[in-house]
CSV table of C-alpha atoms in Angstrom, one decimal:
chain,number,residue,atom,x,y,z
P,1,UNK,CA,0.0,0.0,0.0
P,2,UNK,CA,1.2,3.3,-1.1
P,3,UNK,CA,2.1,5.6,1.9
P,4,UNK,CA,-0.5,8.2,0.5
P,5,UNK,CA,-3.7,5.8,0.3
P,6,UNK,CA,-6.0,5.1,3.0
P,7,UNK,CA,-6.4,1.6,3.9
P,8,UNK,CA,-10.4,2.3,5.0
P,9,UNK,CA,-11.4,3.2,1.6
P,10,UNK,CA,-10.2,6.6,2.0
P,11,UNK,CA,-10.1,8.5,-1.7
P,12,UNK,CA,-9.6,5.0,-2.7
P,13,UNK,CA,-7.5,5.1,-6.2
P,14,UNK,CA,-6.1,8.2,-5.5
P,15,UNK,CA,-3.2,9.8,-4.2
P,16,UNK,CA,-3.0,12.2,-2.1
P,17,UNK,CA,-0.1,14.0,-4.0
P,18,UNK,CA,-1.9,17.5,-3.4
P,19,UNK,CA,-1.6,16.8,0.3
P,20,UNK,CA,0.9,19.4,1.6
P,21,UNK,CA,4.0,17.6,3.7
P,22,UNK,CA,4.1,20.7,5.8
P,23,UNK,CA,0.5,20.4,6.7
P,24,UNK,CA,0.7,16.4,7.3
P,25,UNK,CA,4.3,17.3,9.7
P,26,UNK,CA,1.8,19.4,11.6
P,27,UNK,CA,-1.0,17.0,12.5
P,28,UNK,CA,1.2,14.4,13.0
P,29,UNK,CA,3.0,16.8,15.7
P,30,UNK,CA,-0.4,16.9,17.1
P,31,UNK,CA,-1.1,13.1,17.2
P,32,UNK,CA,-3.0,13.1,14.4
P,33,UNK,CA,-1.2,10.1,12.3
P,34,UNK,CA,-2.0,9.8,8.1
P,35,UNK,CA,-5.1,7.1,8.8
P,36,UNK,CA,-7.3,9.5,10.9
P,37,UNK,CA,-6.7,12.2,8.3
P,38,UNK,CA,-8.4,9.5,6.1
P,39,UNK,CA,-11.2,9.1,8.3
P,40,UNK,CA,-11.9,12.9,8.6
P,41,UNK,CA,-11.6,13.4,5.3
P,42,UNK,CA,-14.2,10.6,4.8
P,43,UNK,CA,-16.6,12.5,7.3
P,44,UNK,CA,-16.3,15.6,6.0
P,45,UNK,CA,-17.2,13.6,2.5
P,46,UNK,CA,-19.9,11.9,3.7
P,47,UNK,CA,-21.4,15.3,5.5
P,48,UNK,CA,-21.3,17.4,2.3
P,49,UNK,CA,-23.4,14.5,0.5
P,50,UNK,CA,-25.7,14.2,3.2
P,51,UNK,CA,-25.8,18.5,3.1
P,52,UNK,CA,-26.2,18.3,-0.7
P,53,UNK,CA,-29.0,15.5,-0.8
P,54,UNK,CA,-31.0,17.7,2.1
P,55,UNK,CA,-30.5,20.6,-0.4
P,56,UNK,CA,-31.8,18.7,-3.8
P,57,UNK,CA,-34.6,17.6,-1.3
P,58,UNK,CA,-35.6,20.8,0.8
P,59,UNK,CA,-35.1,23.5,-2.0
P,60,UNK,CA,-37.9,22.0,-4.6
P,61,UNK,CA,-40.4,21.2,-1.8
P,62,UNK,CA,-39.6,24.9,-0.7
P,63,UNK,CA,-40.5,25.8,-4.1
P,64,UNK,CA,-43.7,23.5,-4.9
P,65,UNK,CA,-45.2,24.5,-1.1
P,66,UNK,CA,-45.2,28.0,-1.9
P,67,UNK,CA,-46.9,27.6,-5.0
P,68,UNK,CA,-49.3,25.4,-3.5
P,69,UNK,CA,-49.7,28.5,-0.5
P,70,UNK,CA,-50.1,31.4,-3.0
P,71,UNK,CA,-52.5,29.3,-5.3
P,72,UNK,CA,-54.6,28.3,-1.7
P,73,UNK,CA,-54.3,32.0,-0.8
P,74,UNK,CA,-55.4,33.2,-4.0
P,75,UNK,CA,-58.4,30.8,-4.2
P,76,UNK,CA,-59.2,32.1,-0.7
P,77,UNK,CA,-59.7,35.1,-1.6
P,78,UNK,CA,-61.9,34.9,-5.1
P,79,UNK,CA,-64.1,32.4,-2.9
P,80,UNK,CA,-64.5,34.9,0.0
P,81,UNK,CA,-65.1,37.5,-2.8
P,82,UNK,CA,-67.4,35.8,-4.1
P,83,UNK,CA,-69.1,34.5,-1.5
P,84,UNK,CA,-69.6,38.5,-0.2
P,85,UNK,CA,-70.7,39.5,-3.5
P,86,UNK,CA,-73.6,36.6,-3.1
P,87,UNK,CA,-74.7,38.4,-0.1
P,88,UNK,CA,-74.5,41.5,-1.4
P,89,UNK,CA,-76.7,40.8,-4.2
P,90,UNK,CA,-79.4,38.9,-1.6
P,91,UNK,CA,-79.0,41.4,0.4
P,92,UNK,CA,-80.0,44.1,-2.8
P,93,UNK,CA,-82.6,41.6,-3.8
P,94,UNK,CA,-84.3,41.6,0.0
P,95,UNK,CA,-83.9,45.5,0.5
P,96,UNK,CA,-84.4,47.0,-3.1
P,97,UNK,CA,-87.8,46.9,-2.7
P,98,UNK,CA,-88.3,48.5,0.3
P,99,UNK,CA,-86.3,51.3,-0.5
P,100,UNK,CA,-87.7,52.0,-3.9
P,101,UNK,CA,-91.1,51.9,-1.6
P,102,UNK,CA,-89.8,54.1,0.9
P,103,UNK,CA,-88.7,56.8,-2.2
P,104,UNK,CA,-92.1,56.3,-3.7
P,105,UNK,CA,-93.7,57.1,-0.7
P,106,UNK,CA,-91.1,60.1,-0.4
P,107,UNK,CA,-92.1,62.1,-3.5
P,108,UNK,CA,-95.8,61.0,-2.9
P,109,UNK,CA,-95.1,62.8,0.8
P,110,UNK,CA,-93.9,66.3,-1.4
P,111,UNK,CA,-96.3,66.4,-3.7
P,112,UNK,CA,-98.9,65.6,-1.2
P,113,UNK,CA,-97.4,68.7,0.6
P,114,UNK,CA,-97.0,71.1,-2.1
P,115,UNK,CA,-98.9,74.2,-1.2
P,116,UNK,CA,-101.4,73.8,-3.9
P,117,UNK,CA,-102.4,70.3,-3.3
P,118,UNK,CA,-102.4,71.5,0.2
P,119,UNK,CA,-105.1,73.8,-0.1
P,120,UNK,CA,-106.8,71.8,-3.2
P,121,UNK,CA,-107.7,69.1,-0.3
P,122,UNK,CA,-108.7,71.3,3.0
P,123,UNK,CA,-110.1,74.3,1.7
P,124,UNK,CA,-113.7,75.2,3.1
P,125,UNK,CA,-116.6,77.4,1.9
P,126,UNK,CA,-116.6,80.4,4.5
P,127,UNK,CA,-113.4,79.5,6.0
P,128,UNK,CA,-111.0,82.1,7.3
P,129,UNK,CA,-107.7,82.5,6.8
P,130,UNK,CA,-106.4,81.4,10.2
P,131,UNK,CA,-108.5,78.2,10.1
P,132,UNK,CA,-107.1,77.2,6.7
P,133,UNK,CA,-103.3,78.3,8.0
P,134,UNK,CA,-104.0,76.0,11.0
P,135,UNK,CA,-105.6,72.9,9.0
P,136,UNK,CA,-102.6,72.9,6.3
P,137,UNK,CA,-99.8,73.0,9.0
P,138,UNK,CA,-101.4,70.3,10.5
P,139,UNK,CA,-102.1,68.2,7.6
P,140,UNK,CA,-98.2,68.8,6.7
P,141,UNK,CA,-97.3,67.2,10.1
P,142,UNK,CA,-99.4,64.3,10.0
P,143,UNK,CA,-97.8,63.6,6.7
P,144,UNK,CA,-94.3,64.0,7.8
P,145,UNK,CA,-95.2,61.7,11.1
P,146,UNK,CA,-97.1,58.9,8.8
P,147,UNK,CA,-93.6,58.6,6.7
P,148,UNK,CA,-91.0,59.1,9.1
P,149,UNK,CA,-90.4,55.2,9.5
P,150,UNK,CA,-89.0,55.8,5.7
P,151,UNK,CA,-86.1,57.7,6.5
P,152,UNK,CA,-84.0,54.3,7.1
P,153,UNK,CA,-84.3,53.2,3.7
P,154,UNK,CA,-83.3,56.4,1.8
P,155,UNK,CA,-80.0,58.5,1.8
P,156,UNK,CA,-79.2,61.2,4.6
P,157,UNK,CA,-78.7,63.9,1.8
P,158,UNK,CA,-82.5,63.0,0.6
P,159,UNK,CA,-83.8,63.1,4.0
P,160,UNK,CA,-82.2,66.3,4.9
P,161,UNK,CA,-83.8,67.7,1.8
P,162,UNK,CA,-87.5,66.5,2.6
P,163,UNK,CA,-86.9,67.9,6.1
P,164,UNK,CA,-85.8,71.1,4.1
P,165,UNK,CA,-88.2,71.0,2.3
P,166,UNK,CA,-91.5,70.5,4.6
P,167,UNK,CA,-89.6,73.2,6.6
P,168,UNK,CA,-89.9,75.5,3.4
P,169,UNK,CA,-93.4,75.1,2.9
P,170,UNK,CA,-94.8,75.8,6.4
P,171,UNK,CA,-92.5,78.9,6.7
P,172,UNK,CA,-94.0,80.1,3.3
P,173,UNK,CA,-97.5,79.5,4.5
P,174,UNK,CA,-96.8,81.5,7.8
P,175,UNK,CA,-95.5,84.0,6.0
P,176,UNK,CA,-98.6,84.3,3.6
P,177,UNK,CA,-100.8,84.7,6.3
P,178,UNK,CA,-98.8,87.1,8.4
P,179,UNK,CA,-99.7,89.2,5.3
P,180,UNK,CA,-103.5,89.2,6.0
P,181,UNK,CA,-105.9,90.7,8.3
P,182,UNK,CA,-107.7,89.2,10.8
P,183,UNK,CA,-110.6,89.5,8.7
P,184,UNK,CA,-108.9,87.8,6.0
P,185,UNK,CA,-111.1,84.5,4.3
P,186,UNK,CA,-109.2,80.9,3.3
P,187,UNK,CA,-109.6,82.2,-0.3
P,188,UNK,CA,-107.3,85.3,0.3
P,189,UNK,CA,-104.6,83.2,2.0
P,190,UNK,CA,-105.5,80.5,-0.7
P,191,UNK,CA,-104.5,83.5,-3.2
P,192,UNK,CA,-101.6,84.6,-1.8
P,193,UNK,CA,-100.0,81.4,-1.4
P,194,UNK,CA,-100.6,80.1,-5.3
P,195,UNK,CA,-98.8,83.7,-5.8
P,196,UNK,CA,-96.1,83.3,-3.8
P,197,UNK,CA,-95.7,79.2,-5.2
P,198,UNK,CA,-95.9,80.3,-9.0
P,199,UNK,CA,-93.5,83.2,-8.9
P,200,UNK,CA,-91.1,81.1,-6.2
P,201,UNK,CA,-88.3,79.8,-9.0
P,202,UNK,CA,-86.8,76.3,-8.5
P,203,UNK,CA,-88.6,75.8,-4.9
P,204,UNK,CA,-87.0,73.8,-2.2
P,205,UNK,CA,-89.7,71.2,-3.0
P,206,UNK,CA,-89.3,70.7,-6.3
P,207,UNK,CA,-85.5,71.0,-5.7
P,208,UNK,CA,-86.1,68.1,-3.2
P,209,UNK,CA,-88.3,66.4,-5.8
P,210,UNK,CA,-85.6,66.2,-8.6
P,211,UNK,CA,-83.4,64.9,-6.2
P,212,UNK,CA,-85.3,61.8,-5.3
P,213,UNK,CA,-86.1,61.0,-8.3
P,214,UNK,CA,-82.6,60.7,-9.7
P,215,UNK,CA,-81.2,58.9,-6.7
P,216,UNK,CA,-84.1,56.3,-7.9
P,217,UNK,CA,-82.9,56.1,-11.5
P,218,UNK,CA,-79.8,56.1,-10.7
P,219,UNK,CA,-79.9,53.2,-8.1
P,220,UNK,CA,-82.8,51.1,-9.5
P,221,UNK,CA,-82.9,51.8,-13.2
């Protein structure tokens, strides 16, 4: 056997000619003798095959469980997305006609209180003025009470306009009859107020009117 072969197998068929003699005087001087050089050398061998063979195992199941992770991630999501957009359309289907019922009944409540179907409705034959002022502002507030349930279905900016709106049209009818006498009939305050409603431009009724009816076409057509 060749001074430079191991006799466990060690780089068997090789020499170790690139083994430096300084390096092999040094272990030696340590009490490492040529045969458990061998044996290390082995070790360290066998540990980077068993490093490399973890590698070429670990690094494409690395790879393949992240791609099975995004693809579950990404399935996740479009099934949550669509799951929510289910609801939301059962949801639509469910409320949609409660809230175009709740607009309908909404513009029925302003034209109901427009200040010529008003007095169209409760004016009397030898009525006075302040009988007809008192009838109308009440028929205006047992319309606004009768609908008030309907605010939950429509928008706050529609609400606050009917609110503006009813607001408007009691003012205007105060303000008519502050106007009169005390001797004043319904048909003078009737007058007055169809004077004051024709020459108003763009009212906060009809203003309020418009409105509602866009947010319906808009939403539900």
């Amino acid at each position: 056997m060749n001074k430079y072969e191991c006799q466990f197998g060690c780089g068997k068929g090789h020499k170790f000619k690139e083994i430096k003699i300084q390096e092999t005087s040094i272990l030696q001087k340590k009490g490492v003798n040529f045969y458990d050089l061998c044996r290390i050398t082995d070790l360290n061998m066998l540990i980077m095959e068993v490093l490399r063979d973890l590698i070429l195992i670990l690094v494409p199941s690395l790879l393949v469980g992240t791609v099975v992770y995004l693809l579950l991630k990404d399935f996740r999501k479009t099934e949550l997305e669509r799951i929510s957009h289910s609801n939301d359309l059962e949801k639509f289907r469910l409320v949609a006609p409660l809230r175009l019922q709740a607009y309908e009944r909404m513009i029925l409540l302003l034209e109901r209180i427009a200040p010529s179907q008003l007095i169209m409705r409760n004016i009397q034959p030898e009525q006075s003025a302040a009988s007809l002022q008192n009838v109308l502002i009440s028929n205006i507030r047992q319309e606004f009470e009768h609908n008030l349930s309907q605010q939950v279905y429509i928008s706050s900016n529609a609400w606050e306009l009917i609110k503006n709106a009813r607001e408007a049209v009691v003012s205007d009818i105060n303000s008519a009859a502050e106007k009169l006498n005390s001797t004043a009939t319904a048909t003078d305050l009737a007058q007055l107020i169809f004077e004051d409603d024709i020459s108003g431009d763009a009212s906060t009724l009809y203003k309020a009117l418009e409105f509602l009816k866009q947010e319906v076409r808009a939403n539900y057509f």
